[in-house]
GROMACS .gro file of N, CA and C in nm:
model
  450
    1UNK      N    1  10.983  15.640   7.064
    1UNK     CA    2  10.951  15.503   7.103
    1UNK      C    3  11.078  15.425   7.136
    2UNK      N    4  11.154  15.439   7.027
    2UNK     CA    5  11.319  15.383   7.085
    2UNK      C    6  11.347  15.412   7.243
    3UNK      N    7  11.346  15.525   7.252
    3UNK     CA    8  11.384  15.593   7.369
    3UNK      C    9  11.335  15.497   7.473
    4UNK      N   10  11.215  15.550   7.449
    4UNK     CA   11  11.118  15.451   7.576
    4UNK      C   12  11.224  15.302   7.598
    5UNK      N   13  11.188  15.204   7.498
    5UNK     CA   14  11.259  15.080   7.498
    5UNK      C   15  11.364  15.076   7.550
    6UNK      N   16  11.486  15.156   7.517
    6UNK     CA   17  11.609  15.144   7.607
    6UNK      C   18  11.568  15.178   7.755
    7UNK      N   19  11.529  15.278   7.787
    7UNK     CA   20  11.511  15.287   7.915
    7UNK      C   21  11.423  15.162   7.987
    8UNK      N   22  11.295  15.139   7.957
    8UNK     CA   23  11.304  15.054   7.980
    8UNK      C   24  11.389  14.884   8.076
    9UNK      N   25  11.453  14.936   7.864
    9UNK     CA   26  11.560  14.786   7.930
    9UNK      C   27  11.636  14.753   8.012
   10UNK      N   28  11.702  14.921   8.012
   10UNK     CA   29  11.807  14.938   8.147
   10UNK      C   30  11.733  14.989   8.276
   11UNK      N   31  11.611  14.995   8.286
   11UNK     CA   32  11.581  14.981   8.452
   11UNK      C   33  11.537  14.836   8.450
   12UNK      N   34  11.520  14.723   8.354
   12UNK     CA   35  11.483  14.627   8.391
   12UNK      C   36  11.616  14.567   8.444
   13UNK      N   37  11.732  14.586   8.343
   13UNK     CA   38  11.872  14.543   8.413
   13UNK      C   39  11.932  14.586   8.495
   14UNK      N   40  11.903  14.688   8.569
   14UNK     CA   41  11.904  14.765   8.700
   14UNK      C   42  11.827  14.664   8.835
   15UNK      N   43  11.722  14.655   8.794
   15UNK     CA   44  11.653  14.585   8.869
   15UNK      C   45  11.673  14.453   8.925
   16UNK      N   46  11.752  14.360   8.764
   16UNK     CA   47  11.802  14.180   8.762
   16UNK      C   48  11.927  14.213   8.891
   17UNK      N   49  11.959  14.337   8.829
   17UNK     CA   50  12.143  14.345   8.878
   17UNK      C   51  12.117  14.322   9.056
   18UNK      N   52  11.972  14.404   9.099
   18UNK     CA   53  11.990  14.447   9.215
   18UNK      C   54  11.908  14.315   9.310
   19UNK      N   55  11.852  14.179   9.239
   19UNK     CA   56  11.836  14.052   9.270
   19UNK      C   57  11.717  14.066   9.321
   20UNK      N   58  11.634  14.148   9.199
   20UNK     CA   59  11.459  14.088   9.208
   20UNK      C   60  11.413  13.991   9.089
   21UNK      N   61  11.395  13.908   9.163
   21UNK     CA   62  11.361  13.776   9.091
   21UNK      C   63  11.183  13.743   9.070
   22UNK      N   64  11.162  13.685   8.971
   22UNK     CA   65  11.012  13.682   8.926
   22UNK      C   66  10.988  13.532   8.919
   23UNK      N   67  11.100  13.406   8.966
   23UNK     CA   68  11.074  13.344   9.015
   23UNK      C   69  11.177  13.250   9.030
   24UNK      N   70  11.204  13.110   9.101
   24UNK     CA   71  11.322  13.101   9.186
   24UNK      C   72  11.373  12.939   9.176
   25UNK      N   73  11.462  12.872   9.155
   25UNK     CA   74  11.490  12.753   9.182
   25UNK      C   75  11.486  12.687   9.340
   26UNK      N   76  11.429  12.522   9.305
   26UNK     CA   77  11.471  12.495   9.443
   26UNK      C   78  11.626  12.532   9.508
   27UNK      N   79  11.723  12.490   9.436
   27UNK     CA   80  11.893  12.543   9.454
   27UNK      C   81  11.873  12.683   9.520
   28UNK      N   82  11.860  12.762   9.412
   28UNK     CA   83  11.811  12.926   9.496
   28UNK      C   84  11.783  12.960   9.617
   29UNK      N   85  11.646  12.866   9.631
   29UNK     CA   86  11.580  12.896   9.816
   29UNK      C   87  11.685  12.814   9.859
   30UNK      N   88  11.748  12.707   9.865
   30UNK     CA   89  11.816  12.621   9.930
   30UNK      C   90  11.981  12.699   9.957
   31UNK      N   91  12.011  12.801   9.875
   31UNK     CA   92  12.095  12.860   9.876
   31UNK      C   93  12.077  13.034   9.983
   32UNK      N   94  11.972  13.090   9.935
   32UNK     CA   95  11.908  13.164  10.073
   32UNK      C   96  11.905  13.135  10.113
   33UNK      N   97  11.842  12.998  10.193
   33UNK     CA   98  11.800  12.984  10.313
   33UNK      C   99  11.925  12.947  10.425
   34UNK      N  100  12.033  12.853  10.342
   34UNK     CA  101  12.176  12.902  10.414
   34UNK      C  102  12.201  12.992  10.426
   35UNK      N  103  12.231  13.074  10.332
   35UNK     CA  104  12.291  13.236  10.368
   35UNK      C  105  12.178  13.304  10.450
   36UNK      N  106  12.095  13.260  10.510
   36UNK     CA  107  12.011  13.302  10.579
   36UNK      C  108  11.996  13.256  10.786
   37UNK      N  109  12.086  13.154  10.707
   37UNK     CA  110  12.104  13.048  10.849
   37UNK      C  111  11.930  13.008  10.950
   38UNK      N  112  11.888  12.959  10.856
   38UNK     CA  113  11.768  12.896  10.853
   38UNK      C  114  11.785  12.769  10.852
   39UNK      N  115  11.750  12.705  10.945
   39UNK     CA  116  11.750  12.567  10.983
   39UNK      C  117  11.647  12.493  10.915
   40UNK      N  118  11.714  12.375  10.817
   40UNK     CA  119  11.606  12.341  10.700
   40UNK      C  120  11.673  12.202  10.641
   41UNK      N  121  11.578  12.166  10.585
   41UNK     CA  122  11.599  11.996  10.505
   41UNK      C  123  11.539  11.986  10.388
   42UNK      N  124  11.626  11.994  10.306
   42UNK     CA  125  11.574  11.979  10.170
   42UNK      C  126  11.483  11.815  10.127
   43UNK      N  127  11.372  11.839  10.079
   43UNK     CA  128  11.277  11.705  10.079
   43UNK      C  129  11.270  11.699   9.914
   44UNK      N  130  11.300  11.555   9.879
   44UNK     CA  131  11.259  11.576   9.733
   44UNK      C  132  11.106  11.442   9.717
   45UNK      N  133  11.025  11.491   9.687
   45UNK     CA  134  10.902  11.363   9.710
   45UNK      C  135  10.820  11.359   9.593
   46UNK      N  136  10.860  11.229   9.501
   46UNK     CA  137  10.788  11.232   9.361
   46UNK      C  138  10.767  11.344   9.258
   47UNK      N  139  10.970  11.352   9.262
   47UNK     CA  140  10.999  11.503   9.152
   47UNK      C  141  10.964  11.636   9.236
   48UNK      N  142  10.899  11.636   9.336
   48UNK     CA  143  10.888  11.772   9.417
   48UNK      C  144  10.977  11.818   9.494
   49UNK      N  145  11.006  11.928   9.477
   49UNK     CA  146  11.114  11.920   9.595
   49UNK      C  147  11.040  12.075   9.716
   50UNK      N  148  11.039  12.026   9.827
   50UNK     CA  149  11.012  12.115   9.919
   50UNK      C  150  11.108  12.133  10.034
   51UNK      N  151  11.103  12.178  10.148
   51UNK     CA  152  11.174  12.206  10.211
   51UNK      C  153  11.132  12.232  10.360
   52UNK      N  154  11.176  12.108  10.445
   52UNK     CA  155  11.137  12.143  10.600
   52UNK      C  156  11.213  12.223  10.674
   53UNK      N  157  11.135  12.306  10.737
   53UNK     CA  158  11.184  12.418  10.837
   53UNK      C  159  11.150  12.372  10.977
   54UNK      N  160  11.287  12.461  11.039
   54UNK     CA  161  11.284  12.500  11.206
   54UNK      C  162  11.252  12.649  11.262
   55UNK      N  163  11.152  12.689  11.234
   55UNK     CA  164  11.065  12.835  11.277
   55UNK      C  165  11.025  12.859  11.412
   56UNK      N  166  11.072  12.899  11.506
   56UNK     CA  167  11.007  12.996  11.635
   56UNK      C  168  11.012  12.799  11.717
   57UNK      N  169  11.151  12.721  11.674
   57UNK     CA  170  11.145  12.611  11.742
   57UNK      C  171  11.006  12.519  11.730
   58UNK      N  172  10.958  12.577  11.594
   58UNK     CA  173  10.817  12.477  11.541
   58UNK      C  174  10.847  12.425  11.392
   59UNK      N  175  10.805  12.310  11.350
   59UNK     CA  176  10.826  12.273  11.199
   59UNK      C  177  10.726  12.326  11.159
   60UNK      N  178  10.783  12.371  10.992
   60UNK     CA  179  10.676  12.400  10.931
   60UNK      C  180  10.774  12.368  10.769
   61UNK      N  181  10.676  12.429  10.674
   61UNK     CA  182  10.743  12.346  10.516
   61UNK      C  183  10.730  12.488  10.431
   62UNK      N  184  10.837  12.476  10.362
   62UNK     CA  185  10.821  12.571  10.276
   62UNK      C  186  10.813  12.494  10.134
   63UNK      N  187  10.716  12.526  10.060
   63UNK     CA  188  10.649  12.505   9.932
   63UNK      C  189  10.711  12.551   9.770
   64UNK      N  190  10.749  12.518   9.709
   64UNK     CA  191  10.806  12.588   9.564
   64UNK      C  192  10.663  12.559   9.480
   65UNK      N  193  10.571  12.638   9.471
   65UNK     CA  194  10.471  12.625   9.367
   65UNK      C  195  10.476  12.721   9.236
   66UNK      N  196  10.326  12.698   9.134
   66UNK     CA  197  10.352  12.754   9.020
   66UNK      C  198  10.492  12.723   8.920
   67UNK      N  199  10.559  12.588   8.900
   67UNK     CA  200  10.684  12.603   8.866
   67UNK      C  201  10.639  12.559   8.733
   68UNK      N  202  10.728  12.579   8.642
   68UNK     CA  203  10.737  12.552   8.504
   68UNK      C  204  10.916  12.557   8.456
   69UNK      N  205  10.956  12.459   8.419
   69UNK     CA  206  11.091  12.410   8.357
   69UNK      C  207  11.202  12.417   8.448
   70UNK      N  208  11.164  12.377   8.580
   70UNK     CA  209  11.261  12.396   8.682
   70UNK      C  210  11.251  12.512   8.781
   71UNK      N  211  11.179  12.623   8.720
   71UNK     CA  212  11.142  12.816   8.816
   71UNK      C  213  11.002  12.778   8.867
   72UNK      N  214  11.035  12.835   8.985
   72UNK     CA  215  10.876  12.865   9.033
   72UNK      C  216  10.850  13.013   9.064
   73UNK      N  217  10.684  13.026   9.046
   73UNK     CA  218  10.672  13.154   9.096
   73UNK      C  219  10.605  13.185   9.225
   74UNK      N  220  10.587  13.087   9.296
   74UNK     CA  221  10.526  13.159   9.438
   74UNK      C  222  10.564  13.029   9.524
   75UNK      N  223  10.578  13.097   9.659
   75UNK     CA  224  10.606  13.007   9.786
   75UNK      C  225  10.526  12.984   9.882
   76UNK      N  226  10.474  12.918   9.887
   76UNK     CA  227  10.387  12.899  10.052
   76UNK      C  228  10.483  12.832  10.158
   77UNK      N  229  10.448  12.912  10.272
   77UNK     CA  230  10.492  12.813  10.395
   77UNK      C  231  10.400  12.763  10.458
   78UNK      N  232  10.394  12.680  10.516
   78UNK     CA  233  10.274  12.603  10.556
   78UNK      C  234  10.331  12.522  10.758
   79UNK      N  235  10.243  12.545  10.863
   79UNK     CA  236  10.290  12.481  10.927
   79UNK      C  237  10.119  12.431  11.022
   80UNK      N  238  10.097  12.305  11.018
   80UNK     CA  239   9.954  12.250  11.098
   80UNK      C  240  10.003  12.180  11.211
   81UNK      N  241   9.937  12.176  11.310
   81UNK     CA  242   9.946  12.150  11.485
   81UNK      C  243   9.839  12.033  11.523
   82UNK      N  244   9.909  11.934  11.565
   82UNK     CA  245   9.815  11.805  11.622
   82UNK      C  246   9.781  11.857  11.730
   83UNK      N  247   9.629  11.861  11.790
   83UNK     CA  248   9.632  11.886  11.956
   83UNK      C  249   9.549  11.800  12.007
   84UNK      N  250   9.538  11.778  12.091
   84UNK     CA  251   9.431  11.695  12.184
   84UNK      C  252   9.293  11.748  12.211
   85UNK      N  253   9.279  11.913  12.168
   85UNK     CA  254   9.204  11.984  12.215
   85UNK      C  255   9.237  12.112  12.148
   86UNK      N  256   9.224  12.129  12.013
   86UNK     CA  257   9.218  12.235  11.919
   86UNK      C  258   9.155  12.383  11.948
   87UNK      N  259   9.182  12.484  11.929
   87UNK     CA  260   9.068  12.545  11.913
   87UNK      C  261   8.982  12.551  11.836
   88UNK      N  262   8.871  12.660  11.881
   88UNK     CA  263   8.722  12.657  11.778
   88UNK      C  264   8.777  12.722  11.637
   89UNK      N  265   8.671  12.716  11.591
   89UNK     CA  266   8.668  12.786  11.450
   89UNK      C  267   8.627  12.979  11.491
   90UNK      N  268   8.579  12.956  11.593
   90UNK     CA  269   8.555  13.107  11.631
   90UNK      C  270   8.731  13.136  11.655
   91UNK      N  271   8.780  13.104  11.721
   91UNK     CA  272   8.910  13.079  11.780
   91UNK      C  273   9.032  13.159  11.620
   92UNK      N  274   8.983  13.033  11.569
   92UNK     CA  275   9.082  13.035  11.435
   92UNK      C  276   9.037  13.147  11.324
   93UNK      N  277   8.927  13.186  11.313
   93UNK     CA  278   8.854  13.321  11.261
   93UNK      C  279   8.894  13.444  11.346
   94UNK      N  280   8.891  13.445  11.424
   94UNK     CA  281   8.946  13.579  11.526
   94UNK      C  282   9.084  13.593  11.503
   95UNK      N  283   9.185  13.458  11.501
   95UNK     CA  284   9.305  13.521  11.435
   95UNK      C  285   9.294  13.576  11.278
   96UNK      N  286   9.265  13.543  11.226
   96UNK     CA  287   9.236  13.578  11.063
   96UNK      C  288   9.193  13.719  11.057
   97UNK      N  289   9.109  13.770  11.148
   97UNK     CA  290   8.998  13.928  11.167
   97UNK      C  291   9.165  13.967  11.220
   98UNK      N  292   9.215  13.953  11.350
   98UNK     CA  293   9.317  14.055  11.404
   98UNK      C  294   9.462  14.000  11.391
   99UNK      N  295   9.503  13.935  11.300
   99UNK     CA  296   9.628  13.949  11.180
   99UNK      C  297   9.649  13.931  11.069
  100UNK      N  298   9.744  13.996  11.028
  100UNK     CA  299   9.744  14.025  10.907
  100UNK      C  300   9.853  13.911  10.827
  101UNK      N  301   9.898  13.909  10.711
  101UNK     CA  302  10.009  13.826  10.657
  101UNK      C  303  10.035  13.652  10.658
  102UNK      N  304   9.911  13.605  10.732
  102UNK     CA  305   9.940  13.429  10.763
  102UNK      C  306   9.769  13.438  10.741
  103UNK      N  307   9.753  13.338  10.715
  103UNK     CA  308   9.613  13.249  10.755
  103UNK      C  309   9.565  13.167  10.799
  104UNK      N  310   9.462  13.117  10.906
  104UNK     CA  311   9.468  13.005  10.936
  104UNK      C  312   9.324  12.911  10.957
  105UNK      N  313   9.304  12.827  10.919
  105UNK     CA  314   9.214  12.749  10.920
  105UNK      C  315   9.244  12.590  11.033
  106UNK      N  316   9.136  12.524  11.034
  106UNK     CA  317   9.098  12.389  11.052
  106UNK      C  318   9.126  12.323  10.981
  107UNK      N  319   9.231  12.244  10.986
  107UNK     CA  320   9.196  12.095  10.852
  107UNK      C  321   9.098  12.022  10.821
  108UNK      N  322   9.125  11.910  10.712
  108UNK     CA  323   8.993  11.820  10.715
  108UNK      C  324   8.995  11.686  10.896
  109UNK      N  325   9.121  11.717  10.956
  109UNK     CA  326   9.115  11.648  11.066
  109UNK      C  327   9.012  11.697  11.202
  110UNK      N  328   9.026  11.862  11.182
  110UNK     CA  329   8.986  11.944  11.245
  110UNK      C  330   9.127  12.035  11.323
  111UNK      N  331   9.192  11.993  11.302
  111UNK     CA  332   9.330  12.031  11.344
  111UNK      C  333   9.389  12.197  11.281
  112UNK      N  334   9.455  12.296  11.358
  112UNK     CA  335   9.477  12.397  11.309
  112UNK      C  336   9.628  12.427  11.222
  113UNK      N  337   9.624  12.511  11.123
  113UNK     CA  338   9.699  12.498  11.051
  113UNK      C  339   9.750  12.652  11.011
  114UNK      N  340   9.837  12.683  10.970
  114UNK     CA  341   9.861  12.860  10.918
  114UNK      C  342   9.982  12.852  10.828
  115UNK      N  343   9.928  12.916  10.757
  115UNK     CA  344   9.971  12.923  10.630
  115UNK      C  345   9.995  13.041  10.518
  116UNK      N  346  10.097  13.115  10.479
  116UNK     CA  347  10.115  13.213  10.398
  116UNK      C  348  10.263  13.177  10.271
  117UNK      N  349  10.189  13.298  10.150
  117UNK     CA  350  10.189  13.283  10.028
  117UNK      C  351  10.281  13.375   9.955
  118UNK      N  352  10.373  13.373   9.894
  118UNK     CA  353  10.435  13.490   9.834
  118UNK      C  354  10.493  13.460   9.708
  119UNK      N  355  10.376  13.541   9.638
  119UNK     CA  356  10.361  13.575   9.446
  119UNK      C  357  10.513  13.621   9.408
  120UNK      N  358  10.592  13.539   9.306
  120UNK     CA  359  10.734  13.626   9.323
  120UNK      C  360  10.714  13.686   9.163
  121UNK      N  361  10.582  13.611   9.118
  121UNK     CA  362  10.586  13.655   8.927
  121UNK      C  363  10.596  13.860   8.865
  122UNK      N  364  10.567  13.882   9.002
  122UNK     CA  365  10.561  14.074   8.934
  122UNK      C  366  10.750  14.139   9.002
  123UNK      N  367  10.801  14.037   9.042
  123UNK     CA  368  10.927  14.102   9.096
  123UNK      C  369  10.920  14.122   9.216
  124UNK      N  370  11.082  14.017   9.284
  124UNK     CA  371  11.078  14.064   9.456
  124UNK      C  372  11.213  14.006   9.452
  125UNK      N  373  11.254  14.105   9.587
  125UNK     CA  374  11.389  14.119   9.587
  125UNK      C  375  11.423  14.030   9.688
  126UNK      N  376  11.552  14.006   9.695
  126UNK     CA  377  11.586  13.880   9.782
  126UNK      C  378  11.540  13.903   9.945
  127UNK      N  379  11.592  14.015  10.007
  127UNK     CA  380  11.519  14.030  10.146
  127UNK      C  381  11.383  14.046  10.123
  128UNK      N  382  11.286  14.047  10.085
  128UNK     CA  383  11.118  14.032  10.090
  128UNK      C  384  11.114  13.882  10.123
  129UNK      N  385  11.175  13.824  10.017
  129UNK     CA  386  11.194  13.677  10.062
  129UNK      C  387  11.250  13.670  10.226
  130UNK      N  388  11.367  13.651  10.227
  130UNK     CA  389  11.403  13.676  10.406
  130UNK      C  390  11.292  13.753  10.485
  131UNK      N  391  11.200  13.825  10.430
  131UNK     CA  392  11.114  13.907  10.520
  131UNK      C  393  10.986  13.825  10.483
  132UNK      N  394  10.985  13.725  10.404
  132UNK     CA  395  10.855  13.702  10.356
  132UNK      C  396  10.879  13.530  10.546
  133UNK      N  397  10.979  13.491  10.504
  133UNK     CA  398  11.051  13.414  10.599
  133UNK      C  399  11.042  13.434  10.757
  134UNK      N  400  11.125  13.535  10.772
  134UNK     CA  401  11.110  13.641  10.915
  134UNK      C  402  10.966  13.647  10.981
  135UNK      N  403  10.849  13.729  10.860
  135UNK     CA  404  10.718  13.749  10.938
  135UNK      C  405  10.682  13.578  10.953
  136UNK      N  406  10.656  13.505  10.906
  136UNK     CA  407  10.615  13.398  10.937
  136UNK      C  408  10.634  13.309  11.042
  137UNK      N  409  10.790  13.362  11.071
  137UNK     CA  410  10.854  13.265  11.180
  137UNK      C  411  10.783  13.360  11.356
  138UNK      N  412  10.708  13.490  11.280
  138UNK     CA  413  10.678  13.565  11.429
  138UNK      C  414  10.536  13.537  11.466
  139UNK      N  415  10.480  13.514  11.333
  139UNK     CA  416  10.366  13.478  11.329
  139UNK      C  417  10.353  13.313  11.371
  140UNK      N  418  10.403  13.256  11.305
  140UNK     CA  419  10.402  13.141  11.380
  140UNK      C  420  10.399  13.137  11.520
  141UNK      N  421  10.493  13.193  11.599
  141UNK     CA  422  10.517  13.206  11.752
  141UNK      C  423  10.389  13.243  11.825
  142UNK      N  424  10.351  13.344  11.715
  142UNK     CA  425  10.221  13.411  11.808
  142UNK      C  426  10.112  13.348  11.778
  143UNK      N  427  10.101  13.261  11.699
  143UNK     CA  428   9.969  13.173  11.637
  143UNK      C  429   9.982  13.059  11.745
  144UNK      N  430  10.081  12.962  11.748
  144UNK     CA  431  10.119  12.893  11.880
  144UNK      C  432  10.052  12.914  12.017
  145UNK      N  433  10.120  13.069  12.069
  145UNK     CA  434  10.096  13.123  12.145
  145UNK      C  435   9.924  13.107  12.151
  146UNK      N  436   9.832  13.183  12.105
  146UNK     CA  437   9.710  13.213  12.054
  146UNK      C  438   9.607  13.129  12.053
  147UNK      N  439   9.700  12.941  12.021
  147UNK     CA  440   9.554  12.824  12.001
  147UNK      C  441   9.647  12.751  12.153
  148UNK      N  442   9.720  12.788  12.213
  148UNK     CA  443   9.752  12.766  12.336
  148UNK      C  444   9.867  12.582  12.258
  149UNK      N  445   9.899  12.591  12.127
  149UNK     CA  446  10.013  12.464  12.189
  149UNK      C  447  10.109  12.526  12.247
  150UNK      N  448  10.145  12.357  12.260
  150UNK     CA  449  10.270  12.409  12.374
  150UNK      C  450  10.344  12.226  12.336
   0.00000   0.00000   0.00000
């Protein structure tokens, strides 16, 4: 049983060493997202602090949720589109059926919106993050693309 435990411990400190995190300070993302050269504005709004992005030349927000004593454990990015002329809900369901990794709905305006989520509480390493980042910013482009803004 010893045995077990050390090992264990040292693939868990194998793991800290190699910067999978189970969950993250605002400082942290604000510190990736430079070393990432991600174009961004740190927002602090009634103790919250979030963070506006420049993605595929579209705004969108990245989210610090689940937090407790300063750590959070999951991120949403979030980016919704004013149009004059939205698409349908058939429209916004057909992206949902043929992609994968974002989601997207109607608001309560009727306005379209897409949005994805990343759980950091079971362990994730710093590029998943950059990749959690990356797919979004392609998806975004092609979601754009897809309800025709412009």
């Amino acid at each position: 049983m010893a045995g077990r435990l050390l090992a264990w411990v040292l693939l868990l400190g194998l793991a800290l060493a190699q910067g999978v995190r189970t969950s993250i300070t605002p400082g942290e993302v604000e510190a990736l997202l430079k070393s990432g050269s991600y174009r961004h504005e740190r927002v602090e709004d009634k103790g919250q602090v979030y963070f506006r992005l420049h993605l595929a030349g579209l705004r969108a927000a990245l989210y610090l949720l689940d937090c407790q004593e300063g750590r959070c454990e999951s991120l949403q990015l979030y980016a919704g589109f004013s149009m004059k002329k939205p698409p349908t809900l058939e429209r916004v369901n057909a992206w949902n059926r043929e992609h994968r990794f974002s989601r997207a709905y109607l608001d309560a305006d009727g306005d379209p919106a897409l949005e994805a989520d990343l759980d950091l509480s079971g362990g994730v390493a710093e590029g998943a993050i950059r990749a959690f980042l990356d797919l979004f910013e392609e998806s975004l482009r092609a979601f754009a693309a897809w309800i025709g803004f412009e």
